[in-house]
Amino acid sequence: MTHRSCPAGLSSLVGLLLVLLISTGGATTAALPAADVVAFVGNQVVDLAWDPVSCERYEVTRNGSAAGCTPMADPGVGKILCRDAGLTAGENYTYRVEAVTGDERTLVGEQTVTTGFVRGTLYDSLNWTTPGETYSLDGRVLVTNGAVLSIGSHVGVDKWSSPSEAAGIETEGTGGLQVASGSPATSFTSVYLRLGADADFISGQEDSLVALQSVNMHLTNSAVMNACQFTGGSIEIVEEGGVPSFTSSRFVGTGIEIKATSSPVVFDNDRFGDPVLGDFWVHDGGQVAISDSLFAGSSGTGIEVGTDSVATITGNTFNIGCTGVRVWRSVGAHATISDNIFSNGNPYEDMTAISGNPGSSHPYFLTFENSTIVAENNVVRGQGRGLSLQGGVDVEARNNSFVQDATAFVIGTAYESEGVELGSIRINNNCIASRAGGTLATDSAINVDATGNWWGAASGPMEEDNPNGTGAELSIVGNLSYAGWLQQDNCAVPWRNLAARNMEAVQVVQTWDNKVPLVTGRPATVRVYPGGRPFDMTDVTGELTVVRDGATVGTLQPISTLSVSEFPGLHAGNQLEIRSDPSSSLNFKVPRGVDRGDDDLHRRTERRPRLRGVQLRRQRPLPGVHRLGATGGPSWHRTDQLQLGHGGR
């Protein structure tokens, strides 16, 4: 039987109770009323918690015998806590807590529970780290009082098919939910996650994403989400104590809503859609920063920027059958859209890259404060439109490239009946080398400034007031100035987006994460897999740098140059085909013994040399291309480092 001394200093009332109990022969009386004493039920754990009472000690029994826990007072919650561990999932357990003083016994509470039906409040930290185990929720799990619920690899969290209430995990305070998953990945299925603690995070690996299937997530603090796969479900973000971040994650058909944040919610190196886009919506004071991510889907919108919200969208790729970025008109929204690729074509066609129209997905109310769009250094190619504007939006579009069949802009005033006037529109220093340059159809007296652009020909756009123009076609009904056009091509540097997608050291049958050790003293080849977008390019070469003990000891050149096309990098679907073709990579022959320190590139030795990335360039730059961030001359890019090891011999 487990004991715990009760608080000293019994009141006169307790003394009276002692007399009465003695007179009745030492029988147990019930506290009024007897309380539930089970705070949390897990698979192999039951936590008990009750309010303290005046007594000498507590006795806790499980199924009539002493329970395996020691009652301890927790001043943080003002309760007595007792954890009973080592139980068997699926068993019924009856707990009875009595307060004991001398021969007096007062029943504090009695309760029967079934382990494996997970629910309740965690006041103390708990680990769910047994690989292959599933925790099925039967209601709310609240993590509070500084407790941490730690979840490891290959753990499943789901719910019973008919829980008594919505099932999920909530956090608050200084602890939280902490998921550190390797391979196989942890999974959450059909539960909710309401994370508001200071130290919440869910982190997988880029080759083994934490799976969140049909999970509805509500975030109010600075939770970190890394290497997660969201499928269906929803994510709602409202700041209370901080803003979360999402990196290296995928979102397939997942709705995302951001509102009322004081700083941007960060999305970096993520994938949205591919194939199904969710509804990504920032509004009512929300802020978001999205970088180096992919948006792909046959329909839908990449992101909507709504009332009084701010979006910074940089370095992403959009391939969508409808709209890339939609900025609501006349609601004070602000969007900075730079260095993105709007690559429109198979399998998704007819995309509008940037729209100043509200669409019909969400209700809204005009504030009659013009929204603003700054679009610079973007590439829009394929079919569809670059800019689609209908009033209520101020626009600065500069240094963008609209190529192939992409119409640079379509401008109208469809909402004049609502009191929405054409905004201030400046479209300058862009490459408009598309079949259709642009269309203005409005009776507004406001002038659209489209001066200083390249229209695909030195003679300027093809427009009725410019009869000798042979460039992109321009249709004007309203006021638009285009004089002072550029005489030379200023389109995006074709190799600007050249990057080494993957790198591997090949000496044996290698895994594509380079975990097979090399054999000492044998020659090896480092293969670099470049990819470019949005154009194909030829004569790509590179330079590989060898570093030992932090010092550069030599460089390597590839055996031959390479022709590069659009290539996202190795993945499970293409890696066998790509790696079996030696012409798909730049191949650097590494001298014999580089892994043990006796090659002719250096004199110093180290067991594990490091290849400090690879720099890529084109041997013969194309004429007349010097834009989109390039400063002239060849364009260089680097991969991550690759460290070589060896297996002895």
XYZ file of C-alpha atoms in Angstrom:
649
model
C 0.000 0.000 0.000
C 1.420 3.403 -0.976
C 1.531 6.180 1.592
C 1.922 9.938 1.590
C 1.949 12.144 4.682
C -0.817 14.727 4.681
C -0.411 18.361 5.776
C 0.172 18.864 9.514
C -2.044 20.954 11.794
C -5.469 19.327 11.878
C -8.384 21.679 12.434
C -10.855 21.352 15.271
C -13.322 20.003 12.735
C -10.941 17.163 11.894
C -10.617 16.459 15.606
C -14.383 16.204 15.839
C -14.393 13.794 12.930
C -11.795 11.646 14.713
C -14.065 11.322 17.693
C -16.979 10.375 15.533
C -14.938 7.818 13.546
C -13.638 6.201 16.720
C -17.124 5.940 18.031
C -18.206 4.090 14.902
C -15.431 1.547 15.064
C -12.974 2.972 12.460
C -15.179 2.737 9.347
C -14.292 4.655 6.171
C -16.353 7.735 5.418
C -16.701 9.227 1.991
C -15.522 12.716 1.139
C -18.441 14.890 0.159
C -18.640 14.462 -2.714
C -16.156 11.754 -3.757
C -14.219 13.037 -6.770
C -12.834 11.460 -9.917
C -9.179 10.802 -9.281
C -7.934 9.735 -12.720
C -6.374 12.644 -14.611
C -4.920 10.783 -17.600
C -5.213 7.342 -19.203
C -2.542 6.070 -21.584
C -1.578 2.690 -23.007
C 0.545 1.563 -20.060
C 0.176 4.574 -17.756
C -2.555 6.025 -15.560
C -2.054 9.394 -13.868
C -4.061 10.178 -10.729
C -4.682 13.698 -9.430
C -6.820 15.019 -6.603
C -7.201 18.050 -4.399
C -5.302 17.771 -1.096
C -7.198 17.127 2.116
C -6.052 17.318 5.726
C -4.709 13.920 6.766
C -1.576 12.075 7.811
C -1.153 10.095 4.600
C -2.861 8.797 1.463
C -3.410 5.211 0.453
C -3.831 4.373 -3.260
C -5.021 0.959 -4.425
C -5.427 -0.562 -7.890
C -7.967 -3.399 -8.138
C -7.803 -3.780 -4.349
C -4.005 -3.965 -4.084
C -1.376 -1.310 -3.594
C -0.844 0.800 -6.714
C 2.652 1.331 -8.023
C 2.882 5.064 -7.427
C 3.836 7.520 -4.707
C 1.539 10.524 -4.143
C 3.408 13.814 -4.402
C 2.163 17.372 -3.969
C 2.596 19.605 -7.014
C 2.423 23.292 -6.041
C 2.139 24.282 -9.701
C -1.373 22.896 -9.988
C -2.230 22.631 -6.298
C -2.967 18.924 -6.578
C -1.618 15.608 -5.352
C -0.212 13.641 -8.323
C 0.498 9.939 -8.625
C 1.612 8.057 -11.805
C 0.946 4.320 -12.062
C 3.122 2.856 -14.838
C 3.895 -0.578 -16.266
C 0.256 -1.406 -17.005
C -1.199 -3.475 -19.849
C -3.160 -1.803 -22.636
C -6.807 -2.860 -22.893
C -7.211 -3.823 -19.231
C -9.726 -2.430 -16.725
C -8.296 -0.873 -13.569
C -10.186 0.448 -10.544
C -8.377 3.060 -8.473
C -9.301 4.025 -4.934
C -7.715 6.912 -3.015
C -8.200 7.280 0.746
C -6.961 9.945 3.140
C -5.789 8.344 6.398
C -5.298 9.879 9.830
C -4.858 7.350 12.607
C -7.788 4.951 12.262
C -9.801 7.468 10.295
C -10.191 6.771 6.566
C -11.846 9.247 4.226
C -12.588 8.221 0.670
C -11.156 10.863 -1.676
C -12.299 9.175 -4.856
C -12.740 5.929 -6.761
C -12.719 5.430 -10.531
C -12.499 2.623 -13.081
C -10.705 3.144 -16.410
C -9.585 1.085 -19.407
C -6.025 1.587 -20.626
C -5.543 2.113 -24.353
C -8.431 4.595 -24.529
C -6.120 7.597 -24.301
C -7.428 10.845 -22.848
C -7.047 13.266 -19.955
C -4.654 15.888 -18.584
C -0.885 15.450 -18.441
C 0.608 17.368 -15.521
C 3.918 15.472 -15.786
C 6.015 14.730 -18.880
C 5.499 11.466 -20.736
C 7.300 9.638 -23.540
C 5.622 7.802 -26.412
C 8.737 6.345 -27.992
C 8.127 2.621 -28.461
C 8.507 1.916 -32.224
C 5.419 0.422 -33.803
C 3.061 1.406 -30.990
C -0.212 3.247 -31.681
C -1.914 5.577 -29.234
C -5.656 5.795 -29.934
C -7.291 8.877 -28.457
C -10.724 8.718 -26.866
C -11.071 12.455 -26.255
C -8.863 15.405 -25.378
C -5.274 15.063 -24.180
C -4.243 18.331 -22.507
C -0.497 18.858 -21.933
C -0.050 21.531 -19.246
C 1.890 22.529 -16.126
C 5.225 22.554 -18.029
C 4.822 18.917 -19.049
C 6.236 17.638 -22.363
C 4.654 14.867 -24.416
C 7.605 13.437 -26.370
C 6.923 11.233 -29.402
C 9.645 9.318 -31.239
C 9.933 7.492 -34.560
C 7.453 4.951 -35.934
C 4.700 5.875 -33.490
C 1.070 6.215 -34.543
C -1.489 8.603 -33.052
C -5.107 8.149 -34.127
C -8.541 8.028 -32.513
C -11.135 5.407 -31.749
C -13.752 5.150 -34.486
C -16.475 6.500 -32.191
C -14.880 8.624 -29.486
C -17.140 10.130 -26.903
C -16.017 13.572 -28.105
C -13.605 15.116 -30.605
C -10.204 13.545 -30.074
C -6.912 15.406 -30.141
C -3.956 16.937 -28.311
C -3.893 20.418 -26.791
C -0.879 22.156 -25.255
C -0.420 25.209 -23.059
C 2.217 26.761 -20.853
C 5.953 26.142 -20.987
C 6.070 22.530 -22.164
C 4.243 21.122 -25.149
C 4.135 18.436 -27.810
C 7.586 17.467 -29.106
C 7.890 15.037 -32.000
C 11.375 14.013 -33.156
C 10.835 11.415 -35.855
C 13.279 9.478 -37.963
C 12.571 6.522 -40.214
C 10.010 4.973 -40.217
C 8.079 8.172 -39.670
C 5.564 8.950 -36.959
C 1.949 9.506 -38.065
C -1.127 11.392 -36.854
C -4.490 10.387 -38.318
C -7.923 12.031 -37.973
C -7.160 13.907 -34.747
C -6.908 17.589 -33.906
C -3.778 19.382 -32.659
C -4.282 22.671 -30.795
C -0.762 23.774 -29.995
C -0.219 26.836 -27.822
C 2.732 25.935 -25.597
C 6.143 27.587 -25.708
C 8.124 24.559 -26.888
C 5.927 22.705 -29.393
C 7.610 21.148 -32.406
C 7.029 18.361 -34.927
C 10.131 17.401 -36.884
C 10.757 14.556 -39.284
C 13.417 13.987 -41.915
C 13.303 15.160 -45.524
C 13.297 11.548 -46.724
C 10.869 10.414 -44.009
C 8.178 13.028 -43.408
C 5.933 12.983 -40.347
C 2.499 12.068 -41.756
C -0.481 14.184 -40.694
C -3.554 12.709 -42.384
C -6.877 14.563 -41.983
C -5.473 16.501 -39.019
C -7.083 19.804 -38.037
C -4.384 21.991 -36.512
C -4.811 25.245 -34.565
C -1.592 27.109 -33.728
C -1.299 30.096 -31.390
C 2.400 30.082 -30.498
C 5.838 29.641 -32.073
C 5.549 25.949 -32.952
C 8.199 24.613 -35.350
C 6.991 22.279 -38.098
C 9.761 20.621 -40.100
C 9.622 17.785 -42.638
C 5.905 17.102 -42.281
C 3.417 15.698 -44.794
C -0.048 17.251 -44.402
C -2.788 15.490 -46.363
C -6.272 16.959 -46.118
C -7.294 18.559 -42.862
C -6.663 22.214 -42.063
C -4.213 24.596 -40.386
C -5.466 27.715 -38.593
C -2.947 30.217 -37.214
C -3.877 33.021 -34.806
C -1.089 34.561 -32.757
C -1.333 34.600 -28.979
C 2.256 33.986 -27.870
C 4.236 33.767 -31.122
C 4.040 32.627 -34.734
C 4.923 29.180 -36.094
C 7.164 28.181 -38.994
C 6.934 25.416 -41.605
C 10.023 24.095 -43.407
C 10.677 21.225 -45.822
C 7.050 20.128 -45.605
C 4.306 19.087 -48.040
C 0.669 20.183 -48.088
C -1.748 18.158 -50.230
C -5.329 19.433 -50.166
C -4.725 21.124 -46.802
C -6.502 24.393 -46.041
C -4.276 27.049 -44.430
C -5.685 30.162 -42.741
C -3.529 32.888 -41.144
C -4.903 35.921 -39.337
C -3.921 38.479 -36.694
C -0.157 37.926 -36.491
C 2.390 40.597 -35.557
C 5.176 39.004 -37.595
C 5.246 36.678 -40.618
C 4.476 32.995 -40.447
C 7.414 31.449 -42.323
C 7.065 28.777 -45.005
C 10.389 27.716 -46.547
C 11.299 24.892 -48.920
C 7.755 23.505 -48.893
C 5.509 21.899 -51.530
C 1.852 22.875 -51.886
C -0.575 20.774 -53.915
C 1.087 18.492 -56.418
C -1.531 17.361 -57.257
C -4.267 18.974 -55.073
C -3.984 22.501 -53.710
C -5.637 23.465 -50.455
C -7.106 26.867 -49.701
C -4.192 29.078 -48.544
C -5.654 32.273 -47.104
C -4.062 35.131 -45.112
C -6.417 37.874 -43.915
C -7.468 40.254 -41.131
C -3.989 41.337 -40.084
C -2.191 38.101 -40.896
C 1.394 38.089 -42.176
C 3.220 35.404 -44.134
C 6.634 34.895 -45.764
C 6.910 32.106 -48.335
C 10.224 31.204 -49.974
C 11.841 28.490 -52.105
C 8.622 26.484 -52.336
C 6.530 24.819 -55.046
C 2.839 25.411 -55.732
C 1.292 22.964 -58.205
C -2.296 21.996 -58.973
C -4.723 21.636 -61.838
C -7.048 24.195 -60.262
C -7.280 26.578 -57.347
C -5.113 29.438 -56.110
C -1.637 29.257 -54.645
C -2.229 31.916 -51.982
C -4.842 34.598 -51.320
C -3.838 37.848 -49.608
C -6.844 39.441 -47.920
C -7.904 42.298 -45.676
C -5.096 44.251 -43.953
C -2.675 41.369 -44.474
C 0.942 41.284 -45.621
C 2.605 38.631 -47.792
C 6.226 38.322 -48.908
C 6.543 35.695 -51.631
C 10.101 35.048 -52.809
C 11.915 32.444 -54.888
C 8.995 30.056 -55.408
C 7.761 28.077 -58.400
C 4.076 28.188 -59.384
C 2.537 25.712 -61.830
C -1.209 26.068 -61.341
C -4.214 25.796 -63.619
C -5.873 28.927 -62.207
C -4.092 31.648 -60.157
C -0.683 31.831 -58.522
C -1.123 34.794 -56.129
C -4.473 36.518 -55.595
C -4.447 39.908 -53.836
C -7.849 41.239 -52.828
C -8.674 44.696 -54.141
C -9.591 47.677 -51.943
C -8.925 45.977 -48.592
C -5.470 47.323 -47.669
C -3.634 44.093 -48.514
C 0.097 44.260 -49.302
C 2.036 41.692 -51.349
C 5.704 41.723 -52.351
C 6.248 39.090 -55.026
C 9.834 38.654 -56.195
C 12.198 36.180 -57.852
C 9.460 33.604 -58.503
C 8.932 31.330 -61.485
C 5.374 31.157 -62.815
C 5.910 28.230 -65.145
C 2.659 27.649 -66.947
C 2.128 24.715 -69.283
C 1.682 20.968 -69.158
C 0.201 19.541 -67.111
C -1.399 22.784 -65.819
C -2.262 25.498 -68.321
C -3.876 28.944 -68.471
C -2.593 30.286 -65.157
C -2.843 33.899 -64.044
C 0.406 34.556 -62.197
C -0.707 37.552 -60.100
C -4.316 38.669 -59.776
C -5.702 41.811 -58.193
C -9.213 40.362 -58.107
C -10.831 38.894 -54.993
C -12.255 35.707 -56.435
C -15.235 34.012 -54.824
C -13.712 31.656 -52.254
C -14.238 33.898 -49.213
C -16.648 36.657 -48.189
C -15.074 40.065 -47.745
C -15.932 43.719 -47.185
C -14.291 46.594 -49.016
C -12.377 49.039 -46.838
C -11.728 51.278 -49.866
C -8.043 51.374 -49.037
C -6.157 50.349 -52.158
C -4.228 47.139 -51.862
C -0.638 47.126 -53.123
C 1.375 44.702 -55.240
C 5.116 44.965 -55.829
C 6.207 42.398 -58.422
C 9.859 42.271 -59.393
C 12.372 39.856 -60.875
C 9.736 37.224 -61.627
C 9.634 34.971 -64.682
C 6.239 34.205 -66.233
C 6.275 31.739 -69.087
C 3.868 29.532 -70.975
C 0.202 30.305 -71.481
C -2.007 32.491 -69.329
C -1.516 35.967 -67.880
C 1.129 37.689 -65.872
C -0.926 40.439 -64.197
C -4.726 40.590 -64.085
C -6.057 43.812 -62.526
C -9.545 45.260 -62.136
C -9.095 48.366 -59.971
C -8.554 49.010 -56.274
C -4.909 47.894 -56.438
C -1.713 49.961 -56.727
C 0.920 48.046 -58.672
C 4.638 48.365 -59.284
C 5.850 45.707 -61.716
C 9.527 45.962 -62.575
C 12.312 43.759 -63.914
C 9.968 40.852 -64.657
C 10.147 38.623 -67.725
C 6.967 37.617 -69.553
C 8.010 35.125 -72.214
C 6.624 32.556 -74.630
C 2.826 32.816 -74.834
C 2.270 34.557 -71.482
C 0.308 37.806 -71.768
C 2.105 40.371 -69.627
C -0.986 42.162 -68.297
C -4.752 42.460 -68.615
C -6.166 45.601 -66.967
C -9.775 46.659 -66.649
C -12.203 48.355 -64.256
C -14.942 45.840 -63.685
C -15.867 47.211 -60.243
C -16.501 50.891 -60.961
C -20.131 50.436 -59.917
C -18.857 49.668 -56.396
C -16.874 52.899 -56.277
C -13.581 51.154 -57.019
C -11.282 53.180 -59.295
C -8.233 52.079 -61.216
C -5.179 52.218 -58.965
C -1.720 53.589 -59.636
C -0.122 51.122 -62.052
C 3.539 51.279 -63.062
C 4.897 48.544 -65.334
C 8.520 49.433 -66.070
C 11.789 47.847 -67.179
C 10.185 44.477 -67.849
C 10.902 41.958 -70.586
C 7.613 41.530 -72.475
C 8.696 39.009 -75.082
C 5.394 37.180 -75.301
C 2.984 36.759 -78.156
C 0.436 39.124 -76.576
C 2.010 41.977 -74.666
C -0.979 43.387 -72.832
C -4.534 44.680 -72.818
C -6.026 47.790 -71.234
C -9.805 48.152 -71.385
C -11.116 50.976 -69.203
C -12.754 54.368 -69.415
C -10.771 55.578 -66.404
C -8.885 58.852 -66.777
C -5.953 57.411 -64.810
C -2.893 56.705 -66.941
C -1.113 53.360 -66.824
C 2.660 53.844 -66.979
C 4.164 51.085 -69.151
C 7.282 52.937 -70.237
C 10.810 51.572 -70.414
C 9.946 47.954 -71.252
C 11.412 45.567 -73.813
C 8.595 44.449 -76.105
C 10.444 41.689 -77.929
C 11.760 43.962 -80.708
C 13.754 47.173 -80.943
C 10.844 48.699 -82.884
C 8.567 48.484 -79.845
C 5.145 46.933 -79.375
C 2.699 46.152 -82.128
C 0.074 48.842 -81.513
C -1.971 51.089 -83.831
C -0.109 54.250 -82.772
C 3.219 52.513 -83.477
C 2.766 51.210 -87.033
C 6.376 50.028 -87.348
C 6.296 48.026 -84.146
C 6.988 44.320 -84.544
C 7.118 43.361 -80.888
C 4.432 41.981 -78.612
C 0.903 43.038 -79.430
C -0.609 45.770 -77.268
C -4.322 46.634 -77.152
C -5.276 49.952 -75.536
C -8.713 51.289 -74.669
C -8.034 54.002 -72.128
C -4.837 55.777 -71.129
C -1.541 53.908 -71.291
C 1.907 55.266 -72.127
C 4.597 52.974 -73.494
C 7.062 55.394 -75.109
C 10.766 55.127 -74.367
C 10.806 51.367 -74.741
C 14.090 49.498 -74.425
C 16.096 48.865 -77.572
C 17.778 45.707 -76.330
C 16.694 42.472 -74.738
C 16.622 42.598 -70.934
C 15.022 39.186 -70.403
C 15.869 36.879 -67.545
C 19.274 35.217 -67.603
C 18.498 31.718 -68.940
C 20.903 30.043 -66.538
C 19.973 32.144 -63.542
C 18.185 29.219 -61.937
C 20.926 26.729 -62.667
C 21.531 24.703 -59.508
C 23.091 21.417 -58.504
C 20.106 19.384 -57.349
C 22.035 16.388 -56.005
C 25.626 15.258 -55.509
C 26.987 11.775 -54.754
C 30.372 10.055 -54.464
C 30.305 6.869 -56.543
C 32.763 4.039 -56.046
C 30.446 1.228 -55.083
C 26.718 0.683 -55.488
C 25.829 3.836 -53.627
C 22.666 4.815 -51.789
C 21.336 8.161 -52.900
C 21.912 9.631 -49.455
C 25.638 8.701 -49.721
C 25.715 6.405 -46.666
C 27.758 3.546 -48.164
C 31.414 4.073 -47.107
C 34.093 4.176 -49.805
C 37.028 1.756 -50.077
C 40.354 3.288 -49.173
C 42.797 3.781 -52.023
C 40.354 3.177 -54.846
C 39.417 5.880 -57.365
C 35.953 7.378 -57.114
C 33.682 9.681 -59.089
C 31.592 12.518 -57.717
C 28.404 12.972 -59.739
C 26.610 16.316 -59.663
C 23.057 16.513 -61.024
C 22.320 20.064 -62.223
C 18.886 21.366 -63.054
C 17.788 24.601 -64.640
C 14.579 26.508 -64.981
C 12.826 27.859 -66.873
C 15.035 27.270 -69.936
C 17.152 24.453 -71.313
C 20.864 25.235 -71.528
C 23.983 23.710 -73.022
C 27.690 23.636 -72.178
C 27.238 23.598 -68.414
C 30.458 22.931 -66.558
C 31.535 23.165 -62.930
C 34.324 23.206 -60.414
C 34.538 20.973 -57.350
C 36.543 22.164 -54.339
C 38.298 19.722 -51.974
C 38.764 20.885 -48.373
C 40.738 19.308 -45.535
C 40.969 20.620 -41.989
C 39.086 23.731 -43.110
C 41.626 24.603 -45.837
C 41.120 24.342 -49.580
C 43.654 21.892 -51.029
C 42.582 21.724 -54.656
C 39.854 21.848 -57.257
C 38.511 19.359 -59.791
C 37.026 19.875 -63.239
C 34.372 17.616 -64.783
C 35.283 15.062 -67.429
C 32.985 16.817 -69.915
C 30.324 19.508 -70.127
C 26.605 18.820 -69.901
C 23.319 19.919 -71.420
C 20.799 20.765 -68.676
C 17.015 20.912 -68.759
C 14.409 21.577 -66.092
C 15.086 19.006 -63.356
C 13.724 19.185 -59.790
C 16.203 16.713 -58.322
C 16.406 13.004 -57.602
C 13.414 11.359 -55.996
C 12.022 7.864 -55.613
C 10.249 7.972 -58.962
C 13.197 8.929 -61.159
C 16.426 8.126 -59.357
C 17.032 4.707 -60.936
C 16.561 6.036 -64.461
C 18.615 9.185 -63.915
C 21.503 7.579 -62.044
C 21.881 4.783 -64.595
C 22.644 7.345 -67.314
C 26.179 8.796 -66.987
C 25.279 11.647 -69.349
C 22.738 12.968 -66.818
C 25.427 14.318 -64.473
C 28.643 16.296 -64.347
C 31.247 13.686 -63.448
C 34.341 14.619 -61.428
C 37.046 11.968 -61.203
C 38.449 12.001 -57.674
C 42.125 10.932 -57.451
C 43.008 7.640 -55.806
C 43.263 7.886 -52.030
C 41.331 11.114 -51.554
C 39.476 9.511 -48.668
C 42.619 8.771 -46.677
C 44.673 11.859 -47.373
C 47.386 10.724 -49.841
C 46.129 12.098 -53.184
C 48.182 14.627 -55.133
C 45.830 17.532 -54.395
C 47.239 18.070 -50.905
C 49.805 17.093 -48.306
C 47.747 17.265 -45.137
C 45.753 14.266 -43.989
C 42.310 13.817 -42.485
C 40.152 10.722 -42.374
C 37.060 12.402 -43.791
C 37.724 14.996 -46.486
C 34.941 17.403 -47.373
C 33.880 18.488 -50.839
C 32.722 22.053 -50.383
C 29.934 22.092 -52.924
C 30.228 22.641 -56.618
C 30.100 25.830 -58.633
C 28.237 25.671 -61.925
C 28.396 27.949 -64.930
C 27.842 28.002 -68.653
C 30.997 28.095 -70.737
C 29.545 30.405 -73.397
C 27.179 33.085 -72.051
C 24.345 34.003 -74.359
C 24.416 37.554 -75.748
C 22.088 40.244 -74.438
C 21.034 38.566 -71.211
C 22.101 40.170 -67.950
C 19.063 40.542 -65.708
C 17.161 39.099 -62.797
C 19.799 39.635 -60.171
C 22.824 38.761 -62.267
C 25.614 41.343 -62.250
C 27.173 40.338 -65.533
C 29.436 37.466 -66.464
C 28.804 33.811 -65.682
C 26.309 32.833 -63.011
C 27.632 30.617 -60.180
C 25.670 28.399 -57.812
C 26.666 25.983 -55.047
C 25.328 22.744 -53.641
C 25.493 21.513 -50.096
C 28.727 20.039 -48.879
C 29.461 16.343 -49.275
C 31.702 14.569 -46.777
C 33.535 11.438 -47.898
C 34.193 8.535 -45.576
C 35.843 5.182 -46.108
C 35.416 1.645 -44.955
C 39.006 0.749 -44.272
C 41.122 -1.779 -46.205
